[in-house]
């Protein structure tokens, strides 16, 4: 599916999930605590990409958060607790230029946040393990990137209900706000 079909412009989308306790508590507590931390990372990342910005220039960055959804673990053979999932769609007129370098910088910051919550680096070839925090960049504007660390847009997000349900919610909210703001 083309992202343009989803009516996305100036967008960065990140999914969040957790199904085991973190350094900050139960999965619900982890997601709630993670939200402002993630927003701060994004704001810092935006400012990092705008080092010569004048004080008079205004930035317009909006965070559209979905509700928290409970979903069954995807692709697992052994028992795991259900996941709690949410996502955020960020729209901004001040993103750094979409590039591999800038995307990798953001990914590194997200991995550091996962680590702060207690996530251990996965063993090779071990997928779909329980996670105290899982952050995935689903897309960033029209950037297409594929390597061992990061593929954008995320290749499987449109096939995952734990992404599609929250995404439908935030796109609906964003569309309603856009209509209210259009003259």
GROMACS .gro file of C-alpha atoms in nm:
model
  183
    1UNK     CA    1   0.000   0.000   0.000
    2UNK     CA    2   0.132   0.343  -0.087
    3UNK     CA    3   0.158   0.579   0.207
    4UNK     CA    4   0.005   0.851  -0.008
    5UNK     CA    5  -0.314   0.642  -0.009
    6UNK     CA    6  -0.322   0.685   0.369
    7UNK     CA    7  -0.333   1.064   0.327
    8UNK     CA    8  -0.008   1.113   0.518
    9UNK     CA    9   0.200   1.425   0.475
   10UNK     CA   10   0.477   1.561   0.695
   11UNK     CA   11   0.441   1.254   0.910
   12UNK     CA   12   0.649   1.036   1.131
   13UNK     CA   13   0.480   0.735   1.285
   14UNK     CA   14   0.615   0.529   1.574
   15UNK     CA   15   0.452   0.225   1.734
   16UNK     CA   16   0.497   0.131   2.098
   17UNK     CA   17   0.432  -0.204   2.260
   18UNK     CA   18   0.499  -0.386   2.586
   19UNK     CA   19   0.393  -0.718   2.736
   20UNK     CA   20   0.624  -0.766   3.036
   21UNK     CA   21   0.728  -0.547   3.327
   22UNK     CA   22   0.998  -0.284   3.272
   23UNK     CA   23   1.220  -0.081   3.503
   24UNK     CA   24   0.918   0.150   3.537
   25UNK     CA   25   0.651  -0.109   3.622
   26UNK     CA   26   0.377  -0.297   3.445
   27UNK     CA   27   0.328  -0.261   3.066
   28UNK     CA   28   0.054   0.002   3.108
   29UNK     CA   29   0.280   0.208   3.335
   30UNK     CA   30   0.567   0.171   3.090
   31UNK     CA   31   0.362   0.305   2.798
   32UNK     CA   32   0.225   0.595   3.003
   33UNK     CA   33   0.573   0.689   3.128
   34UNK     CA   34   0.723   0.644   2.783
   35UNK     CA   35   0.491   0.891   2.608
   36UNK     CA   36   0.642   1.219   2.738
   37UNK     CA   37   0.994   1.073   2.712
   38UNK     CA   38   0.933   0.989   2.347
   39UNK     CA   39   0.789   1.334   2.279
   40UNK     CA   40   1.100   1.491   2.434
   41UNK     CA   41   1.327   1.275   2.217
   42UNK     CA   42   1.136   1.384   1.905
   43UNK     CA   43   1.148   1.753   2.001
   44UNK     CA   44   1.522   1.729   2.071
   45UNK     CA   45   1.577   1.542   1.743
   46UNK     CA   46   1.386   1.814   1.555
   47UNK     CA   47   1.591   2.087   1.724
   48UNK     CA   48   1.913   1.894   1.654
   49UNK     CA   49   1.828   1.909   1.286
   50UNK     CA   50   1.762   2.284   1.300
   51UNK     CA   51   2.082   2.426   1.455
   52UNK     CA   52   2.061   2.763   1.277
   53UNK     CA   53   1.694   2.822   1.329
   54UNK     CA   54   1.600   3.177   1.418
   55UNK     CA   55   1.406   3.246   1.737
   56UNK     CA   56   1.132   3.414   1.532
   57UNK     CA   57   1.068   3.101   1.326
   58UNK     CA   58   0.788   2.900   1.479
   59UNK     CA   59   0.778   2.525   1.481
   60UNK     CA   60   0.455   2.344   1.455
   61UNK     CA   61   0.480   1.989   1.588
   62UNK     CA   62   0.167   1.794   1.681
   63UNK     CA   63   0.160   1.452   1.848
   64UNK     CA   64  -0.149   1.244   1.770
   65UNK     CA   65  -0.159   0.957   2.021
   66UNK     CA   66  -0.386   0.657   1.984
   67UNK     CA   67  -0.561   0.485   2.268
   68UNK     CA   68  -0.388   0.184   2.420
   69UNK     CA   69  -0.497  -0.146   2.266
   70UNK     CA   70  -0.458  -0.495   2.407
   71UNK     CA   71  -0.357  -0.752   2.148
   72UNK     CA   72  -0.241  -1.112   2.131
   73UNK     CA   73   0.130  -1.166   2.065
   74UNK     CA   74   0.203  -1.198   1.694
   75UNK     CA   75   0.397  -1.491   1.547
   76UNK     CA   76   0.481  -1.667   1.876
   77UNK     CA   77   0.478  -2.039   1.950
   78UNK     CA   78   0.517  -2.035   2.328
   79UNK     CA   79   0.288  -1.857   2.572
   80UNK     CA   80   0.336  -1.485   2.622
   81UNK     CA   81   0.117  -1.229   2.796
   82UNK     CA   82  -0.092  -1.006   2.572
   83UNK     CA   83   0.067  -0.687   2.446
   84UNK     CA   84  -0.042  -0.335   2.512
   85UNK     CA   85   0.010  -0.125   2.199
   86UNK     CA   86  -0.024   0.237   2.104
   87UNK     CA   87   0.120   0.460   1.838
   88UNK     CA   88   0.193   0.821   1.774
   89UNK     CA   89   0.166   1.009   1.448
   90UNK     CA   90   0.381   1.320   1.456
   91UNK     CA   91   0.325   1.600   1.210
   92UNK     CA   92   0.574   1.884   1.196
   93UNK     CA   93   0.691   2.162   0.971
   94UNK     CA   94   1.039   2.131   1.127
   95UNK     CA   95   1.154   1.772   1.082
   96UNK     CA   96   1.516   1.729   0.982
   97UNK     CA   97   1.556   1.643   0.614
   98UNK     CA   98   1.448   1.282   0.564
   99UNK     CA   99   1.773   1.092   0.520
  100UNK     CA  100   1.935   0.768   0.620
  101UNK     CA  101   2.163   0.953   0.862
  102UNK     CA  102   1.878   1.135   1.037
  103UNK     CA  103   1.662   0.822   1.052
  104UNK     CA  104   1.951   0.623   1.203
  105UNK     CA  105   2.007   0.896   1.462
  106UNK     CA  106   1.642   0.876   1.566
  107UNK     CA  107   1.655   0.493   1.572
  108UNK     CA  108   1.958   0.508   1.803
  109UNK     CA  109   1.768   0.738   2.040
  110UNK     CA  110   1.467   0.501   2.041
  111UNK     CA  111   1.694   0.202   2.115
  112UNK     CA  112   1.848   0.398   2.405
  113UNK     CA  113   1.498   0.461   2.540
  114UNK     CA  114   1.414   0.091   2.515
  115UNK     CA  115   1.734   0.018   2.706
  116UNK     CA  116   1.639   0.268   2.979
  117UNK     CA  117   1.320   0.069   3.028
  118UNK     CA  118   1.521  -0.253   3.063
  119UNK     CA  119   1.505  -0.405   2.717
  120UNK     CA  120   1.798  -0.631   2.644
  121UNK     CA  121   1.941  -0.661   2.297
  122UNK     CA  122   1.782  -0.955   2.114
  123UNK     CA  123   1.987  -1.258   2.029
  124UNK     CA  124   2.031  -1.307   1.655
  125UNK     CA  125   1.748  -1.493   1.485
  126UNK     CA  126   1.527  -1.459   1.795
  127UNK     CA  127   1.209  -1.277   1.696
  128UNK     CA  128   0.890  -1.201   1.877
  129UNK     CA  129   1.026  -1.237   2.228
  130UNK     CA  130   0.843  -1.078   2.522
  131UNK     CA  131   0.934  -0.712   2.552
  132UNK     CA  132   0.924  -0.452   2.826
  133UNK     CA  133   0.923  -0.185   2.554
  134UNK     CA  134   0.930  -0.211   2.176
  135UNK     CA  135   0.955   0.103   1.964
  136UNK     CA  136   0.934   0.084   1.585
  137UNK     CA  137   0.951   0.362   1.330
  138UNK     CA  138   0.672   0.277   1.087
  139UNK     CA  139   0.743   0.553   0.837
  140UNK     CA  140   0.888   0.898   0.808
  141UNK     CA  141   0.741   1.107   0.531
  142UNK     CA  142   0.833   0.951   0.197
  143UNK     CA  143   1.172   0.815   0.304
  144UNK     CA  144   1.246   0.470   0.164
  145UNK     CA  145   1.533   0.290   0.330
  146UNK     CA  146   1.637  -0.073   0.358
  147UNK     CA  147   1.933  -0.215   0.545
  148UNK     CA  148   2.006  -0.454   0.833
  149UNK     CA  149   1.908  -0.202   1.101
  150UNK     CA  150   1.613  -0.020   0.957
  151UNK     CA  151   1.360  -0.054   0.678
  152UNK     CA  152   1.127   0.237   0.606
  153UNK     CA  153   0.842   0.224   0.563
  154UNK     CA  154   0.817  -0.072   0.799
  155UNK     CA  155   0.756  -0.363   0.562
  156UNK     CA  156   0.480  -0.536   0.758
  157UNK     CA  157   0.289  -0.263   0.941
  158UNK     CA  158  -0.015  -0.272   0.713
  159UNK     CA  159  -0.063  -0.642   0.800
  160UNK     CA  160  -0.062  -0.598   1.177
  161UNK     CA  161  -0.387  -0.528   1.359
  162UNK     CA  162  -0.190  -0.396   1.657
  163UNK     CA  163  -0.078  -0.115   1.422
  164UNK     CA  164  -0.381  -0.077   1.194
  165UNK     CA  165  -0.640  -0.023   1.471
  166UNK     CA  166  -0.447   0.255   1.649
  167UNK     CA  167  -0.342   0.402   1.313
  168UNK     CA  168  -0.704   0.423   1.197
  169UNK     CA  169  -0.786   0.605   1.518
  170UNK     CA  170  -0.510   0.868   1.487
  171UNK     CA  171  -0.567   0.925   1.115
  172UNK     CA  172  -0.934   0.988   1.190
  173UNK     CA  173  -0.845   1.235   1.466
  174UNK     CA  174  -0.589   1.412   1.247
  175UNK     CA  175  -0.841   1.438   0.962
  176UNK     CA  176  -1.109   1.586   1.192
  177UNK     CA  177  -0.867   1.844   1.331
  178UNK     CA  178  -0.752   1.934   0.980
  179UNK     CA  179  -1.115   1.991   0.875
  180UNK     CA  180  -1.173   2.212   1.180
  181UNK     CA  181  -0.867   2.421   1.096
  182UNK     CA  182  -0.933   2.453   0.723
  183UNK     CA  183  -1.121   2.775   0.633
   0.00000   0.00000   0.00000
